[in-house]
């Protein structure tokens, strides 16, 4: 079993898969930074100085804890909100990643089509000497 596992790990596909996974992880981080740090601030400024990541629909306001000396009179209640601004950021990040993946797949498919379409070159035309030798051979066979 260890021998099979060693053979599996040594195959080129596993290494390529690992490299692809690492590249995709960091590509996702770059796109997330692009959306959150470069695209969304100007969009937020254009709609009135809003930070998209902070846009939310508050369902229930939170309340701080009320203390009476060392005793807690009422505990802290967390705010309940729908964070739709963060959702918009994530959707935009997804659309950018999906578009880039589409472009990569399209380029790969075009590469494969060009590779398939290229016909094999025609064999060179035989020289005069080869044609004469072929005629002599055929004549001798008769």
Backbone as JSON, one array per atom type, in Angstrom:
{
  "sequence": "XXXXXXXXXXXXXXXXXXXXXXXXXXXXXXXXXXXXXXXXXXXXXXXXXXXXXXXXXXXXXXXXXXXXXXXXXXXXXXXXXXXXXXXXXXXXXXXXXXXXXXXXXXXXXXXXXXXXXXXXXXXXXXXXXXXXXXXXXXXXXX",
  "N": [[0.83, -1.19, 0.0], [1.95, 1.24, 0.77], [3.82, 1.47, -1.25], [2.19, 1.82, -3.52], [1.01, 4.25, -2.81], [3.26, 5.9, -2.82], [3.93, 5.8, -5.56], [1.66, 7.04, -6.57], [1.87, 9.63, -5.49], [4.18, 10.47, -6.74], [3.49, 10.85, -9.33], [3.07, 13.17, -12.03], [0.63, 14.51, -12.17], [-0.43, 14.87, -9.59], [1.29, 16.7, -8.43], [0.9, 18.86, -10.18], [-1.79, 19.36, -9.63], [-1.63, 20.19, -6.96], [-0.12, 22.55, -7.24], [-1.88, 24.02, -8.83], [-4.03, 24.28, -7.04], [-2.89, 25.84, -4.99], [-2.27, 28.16, -6.45], [-4.86, 28.95, -7.22], [-5.99, 29.53, -4.74], [-4.54, 31.79, -3.87], [-5.06, 33.46, -6.02], [-7.78, 33.89, -5.65], [-7.64, 35.36, -3.27], [-6.37, 37.66, -4.2], [-8.3, 38.65, -5.99], [-10.38, 39.12, -4.2], [-9.26, 41.17, -2.65], [-9.02, 43.05, -4.68], [-11.73, 43.61, -5.25], [-12.75, 44.42, -2.67], [-10.94, 46.44, -1.84], [-10.3, 48.11, -3.99], [-12.32, 48.32, -6.05], [-14.88, 48.58, -4.7], [-14.67, 50.83, -2.81], [-14.67, 53.31, -4.48], [-17.19, 52.92, -5.67], [-18.86, 52.93, -3.43], [-18.36, 55.55, -2.56], [-19.45, 56.93, -4.68], [-22.15, 56.49, -4.28], [-22.72, 57.95, -2.08], [-20.75, 57.91, -0.05], [-20.69, 55.43, 1.27], [-19.65, 52.52, 2.99], [-19.49, 49.53, 1.55], [-19.12, 47.02, 2.75], [-20.15, 47.4, 5.25], [-22.85, 47.77, 4.94], [-26.08, 46.99, 5.98], [-29.1, 45.37, 7.07], [-30.78, 45.94, 9.82], [-32.27, 43.77, 11.99], [-32.76, 43.42, 14.67], [-31.88, 45.52, 17.21], [-28.84, 45.66, 19.03], [-28.03, 45.5, 22.53], [-26.09, 46.96, 25.12], [-24.45, 45.42, 27.93], [-25.86, 45.82, 31.17], [-24.65, 47.01, 34.13], [-24.47, 46.8, 37.66], [-22.53, 47.87, 39.81], [-20.56, 45.21, 40.6], [-22.31, 43.32, 39.73], [-24.25, 41.86, 37.1], [-26.93, 43.33, 35.66], [-28.51, 43.2, 33.34], [-27.76, 41.09, 30.62], [-25.46, 41.49, 27.81], [-26.83, 41.97, 24.6], [-26.53, 40.74, 21.41], [-26.45, 42.35, 18.19], [-28.79, 41.68, 15.62], [-28.57, 41.21, 12.26], [-28.93, 41.54, 8.71], [-26.37, 41.18, 6.55], [-26.09, 42.59, 3.85], [-24.38, 44.12, 2.29], [-21.82, 42.99, 2.48], [-22.45, 40.6, 1.24], [-22.92, 41.52, -1.38], [-20.3, 42.27, -2.05], [-19.07, 39.73, -2.05], [-20.49, 38.42, -4.09], [-19.72, 39.98, -6.3], [-16.98, 39.44, -6.3], [-17.07, 36.7, -6.89], [-18.16, 36.82, -9.5], [-16.08, 38.06, -10.92], [-14.0, 36.17, -10.62], [-15.22, 33.96, -11.87], [-15.46, 34.96, -14.48], [-12.76, 35.23, -15.22], [-11.93, 32.56, -15.07], [-13.56, 31.54, -17.1], [-12.39, 32.87, -19.31], [-9.83, 31.69, -19.28], [-10.46, 28.96, -19.76], [-11.65, 29.23, -22.26], [-9.47, 30.15, -23.82], [-7.83, 27.89, -23.6], [-9.43, 25.95, -24.88], [-9.48, 27.04, -27.47], [-6.79, 26.77, -28.08], [-6.61, 23.96, -28.16], [-8.3, 23.44, -30.34], [-6.9, 24.64, -32.47], [-4.69, 23.04, -32.44], [-5.78, 20.58, -33.17], [-6.81, 21.15, -35.73], [-4.66, 21.69, -37.38], [-3.4, 20.24, -40.13], [-1.56, 17.27, -41.04], [1.51, 17.68, -42.73], [1.65, 17.3, -46.29], [3.09, 14.45, -47.85], [6.32, 14.77, -49.34], [6.68, 15.32, -52.87], [7.66, 12.63, -54.95], [10.98, 12.34, -56.25], [12.33, 12.63, -59.62], [14.06, 10.5, -60.15], [13.21, 8.61, -58.26], [10.65, 8.11, -59.2], [11.24, 6.94, -61.69], [12.63, 4.65, -60.82], [10.55, 3.38, -59.48], [8.83, 2.8, -61.63], [10.47, 1.03, -63.05], [10.67, -1.07, -61.19], [7.96, -1.86, -61.05], [7.66, -2.74, -63.69], [9.39, -4.9, -63.78], [8.08, -6.66, -62.09], [6.01, -7.61, -63.61]],
  "CA": [[0.0, 0.0, 0.0], [2.86, 2.38, 0.78], [4.43, 1.55, -2.59], [1.19, 2.42, -4.4], [0.87, 5.65, -2.43], [4.47, 6.58, -3.3], [3.78, 5.95, -7.01], [0.6, 8.03, -6.79], [2.4, 10.95, -5.16], [5.24, 10.82, -7.67], [2.93, 11.2, -10.64], [3.06, 14.6, -12.29], [-0.7, 15.1, -12.0], [-0.63, 15.28, -8.2], [2.05, 17.94, -8.25], [0.19, 19.9, -10.92], [-3.01, 19.66, -8.89], [-1.25, 20.97, -5.78], [0.26, 23.88, -7.7], [-3.12, 24.67, -9.24], [-4.8, 24.62, -5.84], [-2.22, 26.98, -4.34], [-2.46, 29.35, -7.31], [-6.27, 29.36, -7.15], [-6.22, 30.12, -3.42], [-4.0, 33.15, -3.85], [-5.79, 34.25, -7.01], [-9.0, 34.3, -4.97], [-7.3, 36.43, -2.32], [-6.09, 38.87, -4.98], [-9.57, 39.18, -6.5], [-11.12, 39.65, -3.04], [-8.66, 42.46, -2.35], [-9.39, 43.96, -5.78], [-13.12, 44.03, -5.05], [-12.95, 45.13, -1.4], [-10.05, 47.57, -1.61], [-10.14, 48.99, -5.15], [-13.57, 48.57, -6.77], [-16.01, 48.99, -3.87], [-14.61, 52.19, -2.24], [-15.22, 54.34, -5.37], [-18.64, 52.7, -5.85], [-19.48, 53.42, -2.2], [-18.26, 57.01, -2.56], [-20.38, 57.44, -5.69], [-23.53, 56.43, -3.78], [-22.89, 58.74, -0.87], [-19.77, 57.64, 0.99], [-21.08, 54.23, 2.01], [-18.75, 51.37, 2.94], [-20.36, 48.41, 1.2], [-18.99, 45.91, 3.71], [-20.91, 47.73, 6.46], [-24.28, 47.88, 4.65], [-26.82, 45.91, 6.63], [-30.49, 45.58, 7.44], [-30.84, 45.55, 11.23], [-33.53, 43.15, 12.39], [-32.93, 43.66, 16.1], [-30.77, 46.29, 17.76], [-28.13, 45.07, 20.15], [-27.98, 46.33, 23.73], [-24.92, 46.65, 25.95], [-24.73, 44.85, 29.26], [-26.1, 46.8, 32.23], [-23.96, 46.56, 35.33], [-24.71, 47.52, 38.91], [-21.33, 47.49, 40.57], [-19.98, 43.98, 40.07], [-23.38, 42.44, 39.29], [-24.84, 42.1, 35.79], [-28.37, 43.49, 35.77], [-29.01, 42.57, 32.11], [-26.61, 40.73, 29.79], [-25.33, 42.11, 26.49], [-27.58, 41.3, 23.53], [-25.89, 41.02, 20.13], [-27.29, 42.85, 17.11], [-29.16, 40.72, 14.58], [-28.65, 42.0, 11.04], [-28.63, 40.92, 7.41], [-25.21, 41.92, 6.02], [-26.21, 42.5, 2.39], [-23.22, 44.77, 1.66], [-20.78, 41.96, 2.38], [-22.94, 39.67, 0.22], [-22.66, 42.14, -2.68], [-18.85, 42.14, -2.29], [-18.76, 38.34, -2.37], [-21.04, 38.13, -5.42], [-18.86, 40.64, -7.28], [-15.74, 38.65, -6.33], [-17.38, 35.47, -7.63], [-18.33, 37.12, -10.93], [-14.76, 38.31, -11.5], [-13.29, 34.89, -10.7], [-15.89, 33.15, -12.89], [-15.11, 35.51, -15.79], [-11.36, 34.89, -15.51], [-11.89, 31.12, -15.36], [-14.14, 31.41, -18.44], [-11.39, 33.27, -20.29], [-8.77, 30.68, -19.32], [-10.99, 27.77, -20.43], [-11.84, 29.57, -23.67], [-8.15, 30.15, -24.45], [-7.39, 26.5, -23.67], [-10.2, 25.29, -25.94], [-8.98, 27.55, -28.76], [-5.49, 26.13, -28.29], [-6.85, 22.58, -28.56], [-8.87, 23.44, -31.69], [-5.82, 24.93, -33.42], [-3.82, 21.87, -32.47], [-6.47, 19.53, -33.92], [-7.07, 21.57, -37.1], [-3.42, 21.68, -38.16], [-3.25, 18.95, -40.81], [-0.2, 16.81, -41.25], [1.98, 18.14, -44.04], [1.59, 16.28, -47.33], [4.43, 13.91, -48.11], [6.94, 15.44, -50.48], [6.51, 14.66, -54.16], [8.88, 11.86, -55.24], [11.88, 12.9, -57.27], [12.27, 11.97, -60.93], [14.77, 9.23, -60.04], [12.37, 7.68, -57.51], [9.56, 7.71, -60.1], [11.8, 6.0, -62.66], [12.9, 3.39, -60.14], [9.25, 2.75, -59.21], [8.37, 2.24, -62.92], [11.29, -0.15, -63.36], [10.26, -2.13, -60.27], [6.67, -2.36, -61.48], [7.84, -3.46, -64.96], [10.03, -6.19, -63.48], [7.11, -7.54, -61.44], [5.13, -8.18, -64.66]],
  "C": [[0.88, 1.25, 0.0], [3.51, 2.58, -0.59], [3.46, 2.22, -3.57], [1.02, 3.9, -4.1], [2.07, 6.46, -2.93], [4.38, 6.81, -4.81], [2.74, 7.02, -7.34], [1.13, 9.44, -6.57], [3.43, 11.4, -6.19], [4.73, 11.13, -9.07], [2.9, 12.71, -10.8], [1.72, 15.25, -12.02], [-0.93, 15.59, -10.58], [0.09, 16.59, -7.93], [1.36, 19.1, -8.97], [-1.09, 20.32, -10.2], [-2.69, 20.52, -7.67], [-0.88, 22.4, -6.17], [-0.98, 24.66, -8.12], [-3.96, 25.11, -8.05], [-4.2, 25.83, -5.14], [-2.42, 28.25, -5.14], [-3.9, 29.85, -7.22], [-6.58, 30.03, -5.82], [-5.74, 31.57, -3.4], [-4.64, 34.04, -4.9], [-7.1, 34.74, -6.4], [-8.75, 35.43, -3.98], [-7.03, 37.74, -3.04], [-7.4, 39.49, -5.48], [-10.39, 39.76, -5.36], [-10.57, 41.02, -2.66], [-9.02, 43.48, -3.42], [-10.8, 44.49, -5.57], [-13.25, 44.9, -3.81], [-12.16, 46.42, -1.3], [-9.96, 48.55, -2.78], [-11.47, 49.32, -5.82], [-14.65, 49.17, -5.88], [-15.86, 50.38, -3.23], [-15.08, 53.29, -3.19], [-16.73, 54.18, -5.6], [-19.38, 53.22, -4.63], [-19.46, 54.93, -2.13], [-19.27, 57.61, -3.54], [-21.83, 57.41, -5.2], [-23.68, 57.09, -2.43], [-21.95, 58.4, 0.26], [-20.08, 56.44, 1.84], [-20.0, 53.17, 1.87], [-19.62, 50.14, 2.72], [-20.3, 47.27, 2.2], [-19.81, 46.16, 4.96], [-22.42, 47.89, 6.2], [-25.02, 46.69, 5.26], [-28.26, 46.35, 6.9], [-30.63, 45.05, 8.87], [-32.23, 45.02, 11.54], [-33.83, 43.4, 13.86], [-31.69, 44.38, 16.6], [-30.14, 45.55, 18.93], [-28.16, 46.03, 21.34], [-26.75, 45.96, 24.54], [-25.36, 46.07, 27.28], [-24.91, 45.99, 30.26], [-25.52, 46.23, 33.51], [-24.38, 47.42, 36.52], [-23.58, 47.09, 39.84], [-20.69, 46.3, 39.9], [-21.03, 43.06, 39.46], [-23.89, 42.86, 37.91], [-26.34, 42.15, 35.96], [-29.04, 42.88, 34.54], [-27.81, 42.29, 31.21], [-26.62, 41.48, 28.45], [-26.11, 41.28, 25.49], [-26.95, 41.72, 22.21], [-26.92, 41.51, 19.11], [-27.57, 41.72, 16.12], [-29.39, 41.52, 13.31], [-28.36, 41.13, 9.82], [-27.56, 41.78, 6.76], [-25.2, 41.85, 4.49], [-25.05, 43.18, 1.67], [-22.08, 43.79, 1.47], [-21.17, 40.93, 1.32], [-22.68, 40.23, -1.18], [-21.18, 42.03, -3.03], [-18.5, 40.72, -2.73], [-19.29, 37.96, -3.74], [-20.16, 38.75, -6.51], [-17.52, 39.89, -7.41], [-15.96, 37.37, -7.12], [-17.48, 35.74, -9.12], [-16.98, 37.38, -11.61], [-13.99, 37.0, -11.66], [-13.9, 34.01, -11.79], [-15.53, 33.64, -14.29], [-13.68, 35.15, -16.16], [-11.24, 33.4, -15.82], [-12.48, 30.85, -16.74], [-13.12, 31.76, -19.51], [-10.27, 32.23, -20.41], [-9.24, 29.43, -20.05], [-11.18, 28.04, -21.92], [-10.5, 29.58, -24.41], [-7.62, 28.73, -24.61], [-8.12, 25.75, -24.78], [-9.76, 25.75, -27.32], [-7.63, 26.92, -29.09], [-5.68, 24.69, -28.78], [-7.41, 22.51, -29.98], [-7.79, 23.69, -32.73], [-4.89, 23.73, -33.55], [-4.45, 20.75, -33.29], [-6.6, 19.87, -35.39], [-5.82, 21.48, -37.96], [-3.24, 20.31, -38.81], [-1.78, 18.57, -40.92], [0.27, 17.28, -42.62], [1.95, 16.98, -45.04], [3.0, 15.74, -47.56], [5.03, 14.59, -49.34], [6.77, 14.61, -51.75], [7.8, 13.9, -54.48], [9.7, 12.53, -56.35], [11.75, 12.1, -58.56], [12.94, 10.59, -60.85], [13.92, 8.19, -59.32], [11.22, 7.21, -58.39], [10.05, 6.7, -61.13], [12.07, 4.64, -62.03], [11.6, 2.64, -59.83], [8.71, 2.11, -60.48], [9.15, 0.99, -63.29], [10.89, -1.31, -62.49], [8.95, -2.74, -60.71], [6.77, -3.16, -62.77], [8.46, -4.83, -64.73], [9.07, -7.17, -62.83], [6.23, -8.22, -62.47], [5.87, -9.23, -65.36]]
}
